[in-house]
PDB file of N, CA and C in Angstrom:
ATOM      1  N   ALA K   1     -57.689  -1.819 -39.097  1.00  0.00           N
ATOM      2  CA  ALA K   1     -57.688  -0.373 -39.115  1.00  0.00           C
ATOM      3  C   ALA K   1     -57.677   0.152 -40.556  1.00  0.00           C
ATOM      4  N   ILE K   2     -56.953  -0.515 -41.426  1.00  0.00           N
ATOM      5  CA  ILE K   2     -56.871  -0.066 -42.816  1.00  0.00           C
ATOM      6  C   ILE K   2     -58.245  -0.138 -43.483  1.00  0.00           C
ATOM      7  N   MET K   3     -58.982  -1.205 -43.230  1.00  0.00           N
ATOM      8  CA  MET K   3     -60.322  -1.330 -43.819  1.00  0.00           C
ATOM      9  C   MET K   3     -61.275  -0.287 -43.241  1.00  0.00           C
ATOM     10  N   ASP K   4     -61.153   0.000 -41.941  1.00  0.00           N
ATOM     11  CA  ASP K   4     -61.995   1.040 -41.347  1.00  0.00           C
ATOM     12  C   ASP K   4     -61.745   2.379 -42.025  1.00  0.00           C
ATOM     13  N   LEU K   5     -60.491   2.711 -42.245  1.00  0.00           N
ATOM     14  CA  LEU K   5     -60.170   3.978 -42.899  1.00  0.00           C
ATOM     15  C   LEU K   5     -60.572   3.966 -44.370  1.00  0.00           C
ATOM     16  N   ALA K   6     -60.360   2.851 -45.040  1.00  0.00           N
ATOM     17  CA  ALA K   6     -60.722   2.759 -46.458  1.00  0.00           C
ATOM     18  C   ALA K   6     -62.226   2.930 -46.654  1.00  0.00           C
ATOM     19  N   SER K   7     -63.008   2.505 -45.680  1.00  0.00           N
ATOM     20  CA  SER K   7     -64.464   2.635 -45.798  1.00  0.00           C
ATOM     21  C   SER K   7     -64.965   3.994 -45.312  1.00  0.00           C
ATOM     22  N   ARG K   8     -64.042   4.847 -44.887  1.00  0.00           N
ATOM     23  CA  ARG K   8     -64.404   6.195 -44.418  1.00  0.00           C
ATOM     24  C   ARG K   8     -63.486   7.231 -45.086  1.00  0.00           C
ATOM     25  N   PRO K   9     -63.677   7.474 -46.373  1.00  0.00           N
ATOM     26  CA  PRO K   9     -62.784   8.369 -47.111  1.00  0.00           C
ATOM     27  C   PRO K   9     -62.761   9.798 -46.579  1.00  0.00           C
ATOM     28  N   GLN K  10     -63.762  10.192 -45.800  1.00  0.00           N
ATOM     29  CA  GLN K  10     -63.799  11.555 -45.274  1.00  0.00           C
ATOM     30  C   GLN K  10     -62.621  11.851 -44.335  1.00  0.00           C
ATOM     31  N   TYR K  11     -61.949  10.816 -43.829  1.00  0.00           N
ATOM     32  CA  TYR K  11     -60.822  11.021 -42.918  1.00  0.00           C
ATOM     33  C   TYR K  11     -59.471  10.981 -43.630  1.00  0.00           C
ATOM     34  N   MET K  12     -59.445  10.512 -44.868  1.00  0.00           N
ATOM     35  CA  MET K  12     -58.184  10.275 -45.560  1.00  0.00           C
ATOM     36  C   MET K  12     -57.369  11.545 -45.812  1.00  0.00           C
ATOM     37  N   GLN K  13     -57.994  12.622 -46.237  1.00  0.00           N
ATOM     38  CA  GLN K  13     -57.254  13.845 -46.528  1.00  0.00           C
ATOM     39  C   GLN K  13     -56.565  14.385 -45.284  1.00  0.00           C
ATOM     40  N   GLU K  14     -57.275  14.394 -44.188  1.00  0.00           N
ATOM     41  CA  GLU K  14     -56.719  14.885 -42.927  1.00  0.00           C
ATOM     42  C   GLU K  14     -55.519  14.031 -42.488  1.00  0.00           C
ATOM     43  N   LEU K  15     -55.640  12.725 -42.626  1.00  0.00           N
ATOM     44  CA  LEU K  15     -54.532  11.831 -42.274  1.00  0.00           C
ATOM     45  C   LEU K  15     -53.348  12.031 -43.220  1.00  0.00           C
ATOM     46  N   TYR K  16     -53.646  12.204 -44.491  1.00  0.00           N
ATOM     47  CA  TYR K  16     -52.597  12.429 -45.486  1.00  0.00           C
ATOM     48  C   TYR K  16     -51.822  13.710 -45.177  1.00  0.00           C
ATOM     49  N   GLU K  17     -52.533  14.774 -44.869  1.00  0.00           N
ATOM     50  CA  GLU K  17     -51.884  16.051 -44.546  1.00  0.00           C
ATOM     51  C   GLU K  17     -51.027  15.933 -43.290  1.00  0.00           C
ATOM     52  N   GLU K  18     -51.506  15.186 -42.312  1.00  0.00           N
ATOM     53  CA  GLU K  18     -50.710  14.977 -41.101  1.00  0.00           C
ATOM     54  C   GLU K  18     -49.398  14.262 -41.446  1.00  0.00           C
ATOM     55  N   GLN K  19     -49.488  13.251 -42.302  1.00  0.00           N
ATOM     56  CA  GLN K  19     -48.285  12.505 -42.667  1.00  0.00           C
ATOM     57  C   GLN K  19     -47.304  13.367 -43.463  1.00  0.00           C
ATOM     58  N   LEU K  20     -47.813  14.212 -44.354  1.00  0.00           N
ATOM     59  CA  LEU K  20     -46.926  15.114 -45.094  1.00  0.00           C
ATOM     60  C   LEU K  20     -46.155  16.016 -44.140  1.00  0.00           C
ATOM     61  N   LYS K  21     -46.853  16.551 -43.147  1.00  0.00           N
ATOM     62  CA  LYS K  21     -46.217  17.445 -42.174  1.00  0.00           C
ATOM     63  C   LYS K  21     -45.164  16.694 -41.358  1.00  0.00           C
ATOM     64  N   VAL K  22     -45.509  15.517 -40.887  1.00  0.00           N
ATOM     65  CA  VAL K  22     -44.575  14.733 -40.077  1.00  0.00           C
ATOM     66  C   VAL K  22     -43.349  14.339 -40.900  1.00  0.00           C
ATOM     67  N   HIS K  23     -43.559  14.003 -42.155  1.00  0.00           N
ATOM     68  CA  HIS K  23     -42.441  13.554 -42.995  1.00  0.00           C
ATOM     69  C   HIS K  23     -41.477  14.679 -43.371  1.00  0.00           C
ATOM     70  N   GLU K  24     -41.799  15.908 -43.027  1.00  0.00           N
ATOM     71  CA  GLU K  24     -40.847  17.008 -43.214  1.00  0.00           C
ATOM     72  C   GLU K  24     -39.632  16.812 -42.317  1.00  0.00           C
ATOM     73  N   GLU K  25     -39.777  16.014 -41.257  1.00  0.00           N
ATOM     74  CA  GLU K  25     -38.689  15.769 -40.311  1.00  0.00           C
ATOM     75  C   GLU K  25     -37.778  14.616 -40.730  1.00  0.00           C
ATOM     76  N   ALA K  26     -38.095  13.954 -41.827  1.00  0.00           N
ATOM     77  CA  ALA K  26     -37.294  12.810 -42.270  1.00  0.00           C
ATOM     78  C   ALA K  26     -35.900  13.257 -42.700  1.00  0.00           C
ATOM     79  N   ASP K  27     -34.938  12.360 -42.529  1.00  0.00           N
ATOM     80  CA  ASP K  27     -33.583  12.679 -42.973  1.00  0.00           C
ATOM     81  C   ASP K  27     -33.476  12.481 -44.486  1.00  0.00           C
ATOM     82  N   GLU K  28     -32.263  12.622 -45.032  1.00  0.00           N
ATOM     83  CA  GLU K  28     -32.083  12.536 -46.485  1.00  0.00           C
ATOM     84  C   GLU K  28     -32.423  11.156 -47.051  1.00  0.00           C
ATOM     85  N   ASN K  29     -32.491  10.137 -46.189  1.00  0.00           N
ATOM     86  CA  ASN K  29     -32.867   8.787 -46.620  1.00  0.00           C
ATOM     87  C   ASN K  29     -34.353   8.501 -46.424  1.00  0.00           C
ATOM     88  N   GLY K  30     -35.107   9.519 -45.977  1.00  0.00           N
ATOM     89  CA  GLY K  30     -36.534   9.342 -45.760  1.00  0.00           C
ATOM     90  C   GLY K  30     -36.885   8.690 -44.436  1.00  0.00           C
ATOM     91  N   ILE K  31     -35.902   8.583 -43.549  1.00  0.00           N
ATOM     92  CA  ILE K  31     -36.129   7.938 -42.253  1.00  0.00           C
ATOM     93  C   ILE K  31     -36.543   8.986 -41.228  1.00  0.00           C
ATOM     94  N   LEU K  32     -37.624   8.676 -40.530  1.00  0.00           N
ATOM     95  CA  LEU K  32     -38.145   9.582 -39.503  1.00  0.00           C
ATOM     96  C   LEU K  32     -37.497   9.312 -38.150  1.00  0.00           C
ATOM     97  N   PRO K  33     -37.293  10.357 -37.363  1.00  0.00           N
ATOM     98  CA  PRO K  33     -36.842  10.125 -35.982  1.00  0.00           C
ATOM     99  C   PRO K  33     -37.986   9.504 -35.181  1.00  0.00           C
ATOM    100  N   ILE K  34     -37.658   8.740 -34.172  1.00  0.00           N
ATOM    101  CA  ILE K  34     -38.676   8.057 -33.369  1.00  0.00           C
ATOM    102  C   ILE K  34     -39.663   9.051 -32.757  1.00  0.00           C
ATOM    103  N   GLU K  35     -39.219  10.254 -32.462  1.00  0.00           N
ATOM    104  CA  GLU K  35     -40.085  11.284 -31.876  1.00  0.00           C
ATOM    105  C   GLU K  35     -41.221  11.691 -32.815  1.00  0.00           C
ATOM    106  N   ALA K  36     -41.056  11.430 -34.097  1.00  0.00           N
ATOM    107  CA  ALA K  36     -42.094  11.783 -35.073  1.00  0.00           C
ATOM    108  C   ALA K  36     -43.382  11.000 -34.826  1.00  0.00           C
ATOM    109  N   LEU K  37     -43.265   9.818 -34.234  1.00  0.00           N
ATOM    110  CA  LEU K  37     -44.465   9.025 -33.939  1.00  0.00           C
ATOM    111  C   LEU K  37     -45.418   9.781 -33.023  1.00  0.00           C
ATOM    112  N   ASP K  38     -44.870  10.560 -32.100  1.00  0.00           N
ATOM    113  CA  ASP K  38     -45.706  11.327 -31.171  1.00  0.00           C
ATOM    114  C   ASP K  38     -46.507  12.415 -31.874  1.00  0.00           C
ATOM    115  N   LYS K  39     -46.123  12.769 -33.081  1.00  0.00           N
ATOM    116  CA  LYS K  39     -46.808  13.828 -33.817  1.00  0.00           C
ATOM    117  C   LYS K  39     -47.889  13.285 -34.749  1.00  0.00           C
ATOM    118  N   MET K  40     -48.058  11.977 -34.765  1.00  0.00           N
ATOM    119  CA  MET K  40     -49.072  11.347 -35.614  1.00  0.00           C
ATOM    120  C   MET K  40     -50.356  11.141 -34.813  1.00  0.00           C
ATOM    121  N   LYS K  41     -50.897  12.222 -34.297  1.00  0.00           N
ATOM    122  CA  LYS K  41     -52.065  12.170 -33.406  1.00  0.00           C
ATOM    123  C   LYS K  41     -53.313  11.634 -34.109  1.00  0.00           C
ATOM    124  N   LYS K  42     -53.565  12.117 -35.309  1.00  0.00           N
ATOM    125  CA  LYS K  42     -54.773  11.693 -36.033  1.00  0.00           C
ATOM    126  C   LYS K  42     -54.691  10.215 -36.419  1.00  0.00           C
ATOM    127  N   LEU K  43     -53.511   9.789 -36.862  1.00  0.00           N
ATOM    128  CA  LEU K  43     -53.330   8.382 -37.207  1.00  0.00           C
ATOM    129  C   LEU K  43     -53.492   7.506 -35.965  1.00  0.00           C
ATOM    130  N   ASP K  44     -52.894   7.920 -34.863  1.00  0.00           N
ATOM    131  CA  ASP K  44     -53.010   7.183 -33.607  1.00  0.00           C
ATOM    132  C   ASP K  44     -54.472   7.069 -33.176  1.00  0.00           C
ATOM    133  N   SER K  45     -55.192   8.185 -33.228  1.00  0.00           N
ATOM    134  CA  SER K  45     -56.607   8.181 -32.833  1.00  0.00           C
ATOM    135  C   SER K  45     -57.436   7.269 -33.728  1.00  0.00           C
ATOM    136  N   SER K  46     -57.153   7.284 -35.014  1.00  0.00           N
ATOM    137  CA  SER K  46     -57.908   6.452 -35.954  1.00  0.00           C
ATOM    138  C   SER K  46     -57.660   4.967 -35.710  1.00  0.00           C
ATOM    139  N   ILE K  47     -56.421   4.602 -35.460  1.00  0.00           N
ATOM    140  CA  ILE K  47     -56.099   3.199 -35.193  1.00  0.00           C
ATOM    141  C   ILE K  47     -56.734   2.748 -33.886  1.00  0.00           C
ATOM    142  N   ARG K  48     -56.633   3.576 -32.859  1.00  0.00           N
ATOM    143  CA  ARG K  48     -57.240   3.227 -31.567  1.00  0.00           C
ATOM    144  C   ARG K  48     -58.759   3.086 -31.683  1.00  0.00           C
ATOM    145  N   GLU K  49     -59.375   3.964 -32.443  1.00  0.00           N
ATOM    146  CA  GLU K  49     -60.828   3.907 -32.615  1.00  0.00           C
ATOM    147  C   GLU K  49     -61.227   2.640 -33.372  1.00  0.00           C
ATOM    148  N   SER K  50     -60.443   2.274 -34.357  1.00  0.00           N
ATOM    149  CA  SER K  50     -60.707   1.049 -35.098  1.00  0.00           C
ATOM    150  C   SER K  50     -60.606  -0.171 -34.183  1.00  0.00           C
ATOM    151  N   ILE K  51     -59.577  -0.223 -33.368  1.00  0.00           N
ATOM    152  CA  ILE K  51     -59.409  -1.332 -32.420  1.00  0.00           C
ATOM    153  C   ILE K  51     -60.576  -1.370 -31.444  1.00  0.00           C
ATOM    154  N   ARG K  52     -60.998  -0.203 -30.980  1.00  0.00           N
ATOM    155  CA  ARG K  52     -62.106  -0.137 -30.023  1.00  0.00           C
ATOM    156  C   ARG K  52     -63.392  -0.689 -30.641  1.00  0.00           C
ATOM    157  N   LEU K  53     -63.686  -0.299 -31.875  1.00  0.00           N
ATOM    158  CA  LEU K  53     -64.936  -0.720 -32.509  1.00  0.00           C
ATOM    159  C   LEU K  53     -64.935  -2.176 -32.958  1.00  0.00           C
ATOM    160  N   VAL K  54     -63.820  -2.625 -33.493  1.00  0.00           N
ATOM    161  CA  VAL K  54     -63.745  -3.998 -33.978  1.00  0.00           C
ATOM    162  C   VAL K  54     -63.717  -4.968 -32.806  1.00  0.00           C
ATOM    163  N   GLY K  55     -63.072  -4.575 -31.729  1.00  0.00           N
ATOM    164  CA  GLY K  55     -63.065  -5.394 -30.529  1.00  0.00           C
ATOM    165  C   GLY K  55     -62.321  -6.702 -30.662  1.00  0.00           C
ATOM    166  N   ASN K  56     -61.197  -6.695 -31.378  1.00  0.00           N
ATOM    167  CA  ASN K  56     -60.397  -7.912 -31.495  1.00  0.00           C
ATOM    168  C   ASN K  56     -59.874  -8.386 -30.142  1.00  0.00           C
ATOM    169  N   ILE K  57     -59.657  -7.456 -29.254  1.00  0.00           N
ATOM    170  CA  ILE K  57     -59.204  -7.802 -27.911  1.00  0.00           C
ATOM    171  C   ILE K  57     -60.450  -7.820 -27.037  1.00  0.00           C
ATOM    172  N   VAL K  58     -60.998  -8.992 -26.826  1.00  0.00           N
ATOM    173  CA  VAL K  58     -62.266  -9.127 -26.119  1.00  0.00           C
ATOM    174  C   VAL K  58     -62.063  -9.222 -24.620  1.00  0.00           C
ATOM    175  N   GLU K  59     -60.966  -9.847 -24.220  1.00  0.00           N
ATOM    176  CA  GLU K  59     -60.744 -10.083 -22.802  1.00  0.00           C
ATOM    177  C   GLU K  59     -59.293  -9.785 -22.463  1.00  0.00           C
ATOM    178  N   LEU K  60     -59.095  -9.238 -21.286  1.00  0.00           N
ATOM    179  CA  LEU K  60     -57.760  -8.950 -20.791  1.00  0.00           C
ATOM    180  C   LEU K  60     -57.633  -9.622 -19.433  1.00  0.00           C
ATOM    181  N   SER K  61     -56.720 -10.576 -19.327  1.00  0.00           N
ATOM    182  CA  SER K  61     -56.561 -11.322 -18.083  1.00  0.00           C
ATOM    183  C   SER K  61     -55.255 -10.948 -17.396  1.00  0.00           C
ATOM    184  N   HIS K  62     -55.302 -10.931 -16.081  1.00  0.00           N
ATOM    185  CA  HIS K  62     -54.122 -10.635 -15.263  1.00  0.00           C
ATOM    186  C   HIS K  62     -53.973 -11.703 -14.201  1.00  0.00           C
ATOM    187  N   PHE K  63     -52.745 -12.127 -13.985  1.00  0.00           N
ATOM    188  CA  PHE K  63     -52.424 -13.086 -12.939  1.00  0.00           C
ATOM    189  C   PHE K  63     -52.051 -12.290 -11.694  1.00  0.00           C
ATOM    190  N   VAL K  64     -52.718 -12.541 -10.592  1.00  0.00           N
ATOM    191  CA  VAL K  64     -52.494 -11.791  -9.354  1.00  0.00           C
ATOM    192  C   VAL K  64     -51.227 -12.312  -8.673  1.00  0.00           C
ATOM    193  N   LEU K  65     -50.246 -11.426  -8.484  1.00  0.00           N
ATOM    194  CA  LEU K  65     -48.952 -11.812  -7.919  1.00  0.00           C
ATOM    195  C   LEU K  65     -48.945 -11.854  -6.399  1.00  0.00           C
ATOM    196  N   LYS K  66     -49.820 -11.043  -5.784  1.00  0.00           N
ATOM    197  CA  LYS K  66     -49.914 -11.070  -4.324  1.00  0.00           C
ATOM    198  C   LYS K  66     -51.337 -10.694  -3.925  1.00  0.00           C
ATOM    199  N   ASP K  67     -51.729 -11.080  -2.728  1.00  0.00           N
ATOM    200  CA  ASP K  67     -53.074 -10.755  -2.243  1.00  0.00           C
ATOM    201  C   ASP K  67     -53.331  -9.260  -2.398  1.00  0.00           C
ATOM    202  N   TYR K  68     -54.553  -8.925  -2.786  1.00  0.00           N
ATOM    203  CA  TYR K  68     -54.896  -7.514  -2.982  1.00  0.00           C
ATOM    204  C   TYR K  68     -56.301  -7.266  -2.455  1.00  0.00           C
ATOM    205  N   THR K  69     -56.474  -6.127  -1.790  1.00  0.00           N
ATOM    206  CA  THR K  69     -57.787  -5.731  -1.297  1.00  0.00           C
ATOM    207  C   THR K  69     -58.160  -4.384  -1.903  1.00  0.00           C
ATOM    208  N   PHE K  70     -59.298  -4.341  -2.579  1.00  0.00           N
ATOM    209  CA  PHE K  70     -59.799  -3.093  -3.146  1.00  0.00           C
ATOM    210  C   PHE K  70     -60.361  -2.206  -2.042  1.00  0.00           C
ATOM    211  N   SER K  71     -60.568  -0.930  -2.357  1.00  0.00           N
ATOM    212  CA  SER K  71     -61.074   0.028  -1.365  1.00  0.00           C
ATOM    213  C   SER K  71     -62.467  -0.341  -0.857  1.00  0.00           C
ATOM    214  N   ASN K  72     -63.229  -1.107  -1.640  1.00  0.00           N
ATOM    215  CA  ASN K  72     -64.570  -1.516  -1.206  1.00  0.00           C
ATOM    216  C   ASN K  72     -64.554  -2.813  -0.391  1.00  0.00           C
ATOM    217  N   GLY K  73     -63.351  -3.325  -0.116  1.00  0.00           N
ATOM    218  CA  GLY K  73     -63.218  -4.527   0.699  1.00  0.00           C
ATOM    219  C   GLY K  73     -63.101  -5.823  -0.088  1.00  0.00           C
ATOM    220  N   LEU K  74     -63.350  -5.790  -1.388  1.00  0.00           N
ATOM    221  CA  LEU K  74     -63.222  -6.987  -2.213  1.00  0.00           C
ATOM    222  C   LEU K  74     -61.776  -7.470  -2.186  1.00  0.00           C
ATOM    223  N   GLN K  75     -61.587  -8.742  -1.913  1.00  0.00           N
ATOM    224  CA  GLN K  75     -60.246  -9.305  -1.825  1.00  0.00           C
ATOM    225  C   GLN K  75     -59.986 -10.248  -2.990  1.00  0.00           C
ATOM    226  N   VAL K  76     -58.783 -10.149  -3.539  1.00  0.00           N
ATOM    227  CA  VAL K  76     -58.360 -11.034  -4.617  1.00  0.00           C
ATOM    228  C   VAL K  76     -57.106 -11.751  -4.129  1.00  0.00           C
ATOM    229  N   PRO K  77     -57.158 -13.076  -4.049  1.00  0.00           N
ATOM    230  CA  PRO K  77     -56.017 -13.817  -3.517  1.00  0.00           C
ATOM    231  C   PRO K  77     -54.875 -13.974  -4.522  1.00  0.00           C
ATOM    232  N   GLU K  78     -53.690 -14.155  -3.993  1.00  0.00           N
ATOM    233  CA  GLU K  78     -52.508 -14.434  -4.800  1.00  0.00           C
ATOM    234  C   GLU K  78     -52.766 -15.652  -5.695  1.00  0.00           C
ATOM    235  N   ASN K  79     -52.179 -15.645  -6.880  1.00  0.00           N
ATOM    236  CA  ASN K  79     -52.284 -16.728  -7.871  1.00  0.00           C
ATOM    237  C   ASN K  79     -53.669 -16.844  -8.515  1.00  0.00           C
ATOM    238  N   TYR K  80     -54.511 -15.859  -8.327  1.00  0.00           N
ATOM    239  CA  TYR K  80     -55.844 -15.832  -8.919  1.00  0.00           C
ATOM    240  C   TYR K  80     -55.744 -15.137 -10.275  1.00  0.00           C
ATOM    241  N   VAL K  81     -56.588 -15.493 -11.219  1.00  0.00           N
ATOM    242  CA  VAL K  81     -56.625 -14.822 -12.518  1.00  0.00           C
ATOM    243  C   VAL K  81     -57.860 -13.928 -12.552  1.00  0.00           C
ATOM    244  N   VAL K  82     -57.627 -12.648 -12.834  1.00  0.00           N
ATOM    245  CA  VAL K  82     -58.707 -11.671 -12.930  1.00  0.00           C
ATOM    246  C   VAL K  82     -58.850 -11.295 -14.402  1.00  0.00           C
ATOM    247  N   SER K  83     -60.073 -11.324 -14.918  1.00  0.00           N
ATOM    248  CA  SER K  83     -60.313 -11.008 -16.325  1.00  0.00           C
ATOM    249  C   SER K  83     -61.255  -9.821 -16.453  1.00  0.00           C
ATOM    250  N   LEU K  84     -60.976  -8.986 -17.424  1.00  0.00           N
ATOM    251  CA  LEU K  84     -61.810  -7.832 -17.729  1.00  0.00           C
ATOM    252  C   LEU K  84     -62.385  -8.043 -19.125  1.00  0.00           C
ATOM    253  N   TYR K  85     -63.697  -8.033 -19.235  1.00  0.00           N
ATOM    254  CA  TYR K  85     -64.363  -8.176 -20.523  1.00  0.00           C
ATOM    255  C   TYR K  85     -64.443  -6.793 -21.164  1.00  0.00           C
ATOM    256  N   LEU K  86     -63.632  -6.555 -22.181  1.00  0.00           N
ATOM    257  CA  LEU K  86     -63.462  -5.223 -22.745  1.00  0.00           C
ATOM    258  C   LEU K  86     -64.605  -4.747 -23.625  1.00  0.00           C
ATOM    259  N   ASP K  87     -65.362  -5.637 -24.206  1.00  0.00           N
ATOM    260  CA  ASP K  87     -66.441  -5.216 -25.095  1.00  0.00           C
ATOM    261  C   ASP K  87     -67.423  -4.298 -24.372  1.00  0.00           C
ATOM    262  N   ASP K  88     -67.724  -4.613 -23.123  1.00  0.00           N
ATOM    263  CA  ASP K  88     -68.609  -3.744 -22.338  1.00  0.00           C
ATOM    264  C   ASP K  88     -67.991  -2.364 -22.149  1.00  0.00           C
ATOM    265  N   THR K  89     -66.702  -2.328 -21.914  1.00  0.00           N
ATOM    266  CA  THR K  89     -65.992  -1.064 -21.721  1.00  0.00           C
ATOM    267  C   THR K  89     -65.995  -0.243 -23.012  1.00  0.00           C
ATOM    268  N   TYR K  90     -65.775  -0.899 -24.141  1.00  0.00           N
ATOM    269  CA  TYR K  90     -65.724  -0.216 -25.434  1.00  0.00           C
ATOM    270  C   TYR K  90     -67.064   0.380 -25.847  1.00  0.00           C
ATOM    271  N   ARG K  91     -68.157  -0.151 -25.323  1.00  0.00           N
ATOM    272  CA  ARG K  91     -69.488   0.286 -25.748  1.00  0.00           C
ATOM    273  C   ARG K  91     -70.267   1.024 -24.659  1.00  0.00           C
ATOM    274  N   ASP K  92     -69.597   1.386 -23.585  1.00  0.00           N
ATOM    275  CA  ASP K  92     -70.238   2.054 -22.443  1.00  0.00           C
ATOM    276  C   ASP K  92     -70.256   3.566 -22.675  1.00  0.00           C
ATOM    277  N   GLU K  93     -71.450   4.156 -22.748  1.00  0.00           N
ATOM    278  CA  GLU K  93     -71.586   5.601 -22.987  1.00  0.00           C
ATOM    279  C   GLU K  93     -70.903   6.433 -21.915  1.00  0.00           C
ATOM    280  N   SER K  94     -70.912   5.970 -20.680  1.00  0.00           N
ATOM    281  CA  SER K  94     -70.289   6.751 -19.606  1.00  0.00           C
ATOM    282  C   SER K  94     -68.772   6.804 -19.756  1.00  0.00           C
ATOM    283  N   LEU K  95     -68.196   5.874 -20.515  1.00  0.00           N
ATOM    284  CA  LEU K  95     -66.747   5.853 -20.733  1.00  0.00           C
ATOM    285  C   LEU K  95     -66.347   6.365 -22.110  1.00  0.00           C
ATOM    286  N   GLN K  96     -67.193   6.134 -23.119  1.00  0.00           N
ATOM    287  CA  GLN K  96     -66.839   6.448 -24.502  1.00  0.00           C
ATOM    288  C   GLN K  96     -67.577   7.647 -25.083  1.00  0.00           C
ATOM    289  N   GLY K  97     -68.483   8.233 -24.329  1.00  0.00           N
ATOM    290  CA  GLY K  97     -69.238   9.362 -24.843  1.00  0.00           C
ATOM    291  C   GLY K  97     -70.592   8.937 -25.382  1.00  0.00           C
ATOM    292  N   PRO K  98     -71.341   9.887 -25.957  1.00  0.00           N
ATOM    293  CA  PRO K  98     -72.734   9.635 -26.342  1.00  0.00           C
ATOM    294  C   PRO K  98     -72.927   8.678 -27.524  1.00  0.00           C
ATOM    295  N   ASN K  99     -71.898   8.437 -28.315  1.00  0.00           N
ATOM    296  CA  ASN K  99     -72.040   7.562 -29.488  1.00  0.00           C
ATOM    297  C   ASN K  99     -70.982   6.457 -29.481  1.00  0.00           C
ATOM    298  N   PRO K 100     -71.044   5.546 -28.537  1.00  0.00           N
ATOM    299  CA  PRO K 100     -69.976   4.556 -28.407  1.00  0.00           C
ATOM    300  C   PRO K 100     -69.871   3.562 -29.560  1.00  0.00           C
ATOM    301  N   LYS K 101     -70.876   3.493 -30.421  1.00  0.00           N
ATOM    302  CA  LYS K 101     -70.820   2.559 -31.549  1.00  0.00           C
ATOM    303  C   LYS K 101     -70.414   3.252 -32.845  1.00  0.00           C
ATOM    304  N   SER K 102     -70.096   4.541 -32.761  1.00  0.00           N
ATOM    305  CA  SER K 102     -69.706   5.313 -33.941  1.00  0.00           C
ATOM    306  C   SER K 102     -68.193   5.438 -34.022  1.00  0.00           C
ATOM    307  N   PHE K 103     -67.690   5.491 -35.248  1.00  0.00           N
ATOM    308  CA  PHE K 103     -66.265   5.707 -35.492  1.00  0.00           C
ATOM    309  C   PHE K 103     -66.005   7.203 -35.415  1.00  0.00           C
ATOM    310  N   GLU K 104     -65.374   7.645 -34.338  1.00  0.00           N
ATOM    311  CA  GLU K 104     -65.096   9.067 -34.127  1.00  0.00           C
ATOM    312  C   GLU K 104     -63.678   9.237 -33.595  1.00  0.00           C
ATOM    313  N   PRO K 105     -62.693   9.211 -34.505  1.00  0.00           N
ATOM    314  CA  PRO K 105     -61.291   9.303 -34.051  1.00  0.00           C
ATOM    315  C   PRO K 105     -60.939  10.634 -33.411  1.00  0.00           C
TER     316      PRO K 105
END
């Protein structure tokens, strides 16, 4: 995420201003309350967008704990491993909008 932001200086000022505003809530030791994390919207969006584009998490696997039937009738038995290939999801226009390969936090 740091390299993505470093290569896109047009976002740095906006992120910097957000951090200045959030840090107004710090105590006398410079420590932020945990609730301050919720106010870092631009930083959160930038990190998530970087993760989406870089695609370090390629696959997400789940172990099925009990038999499951989807609404379309597809059945998944207990003790089965179901995997989702995330790269397709990250680059799908119907899920990510018209420019799924662009960095748009």
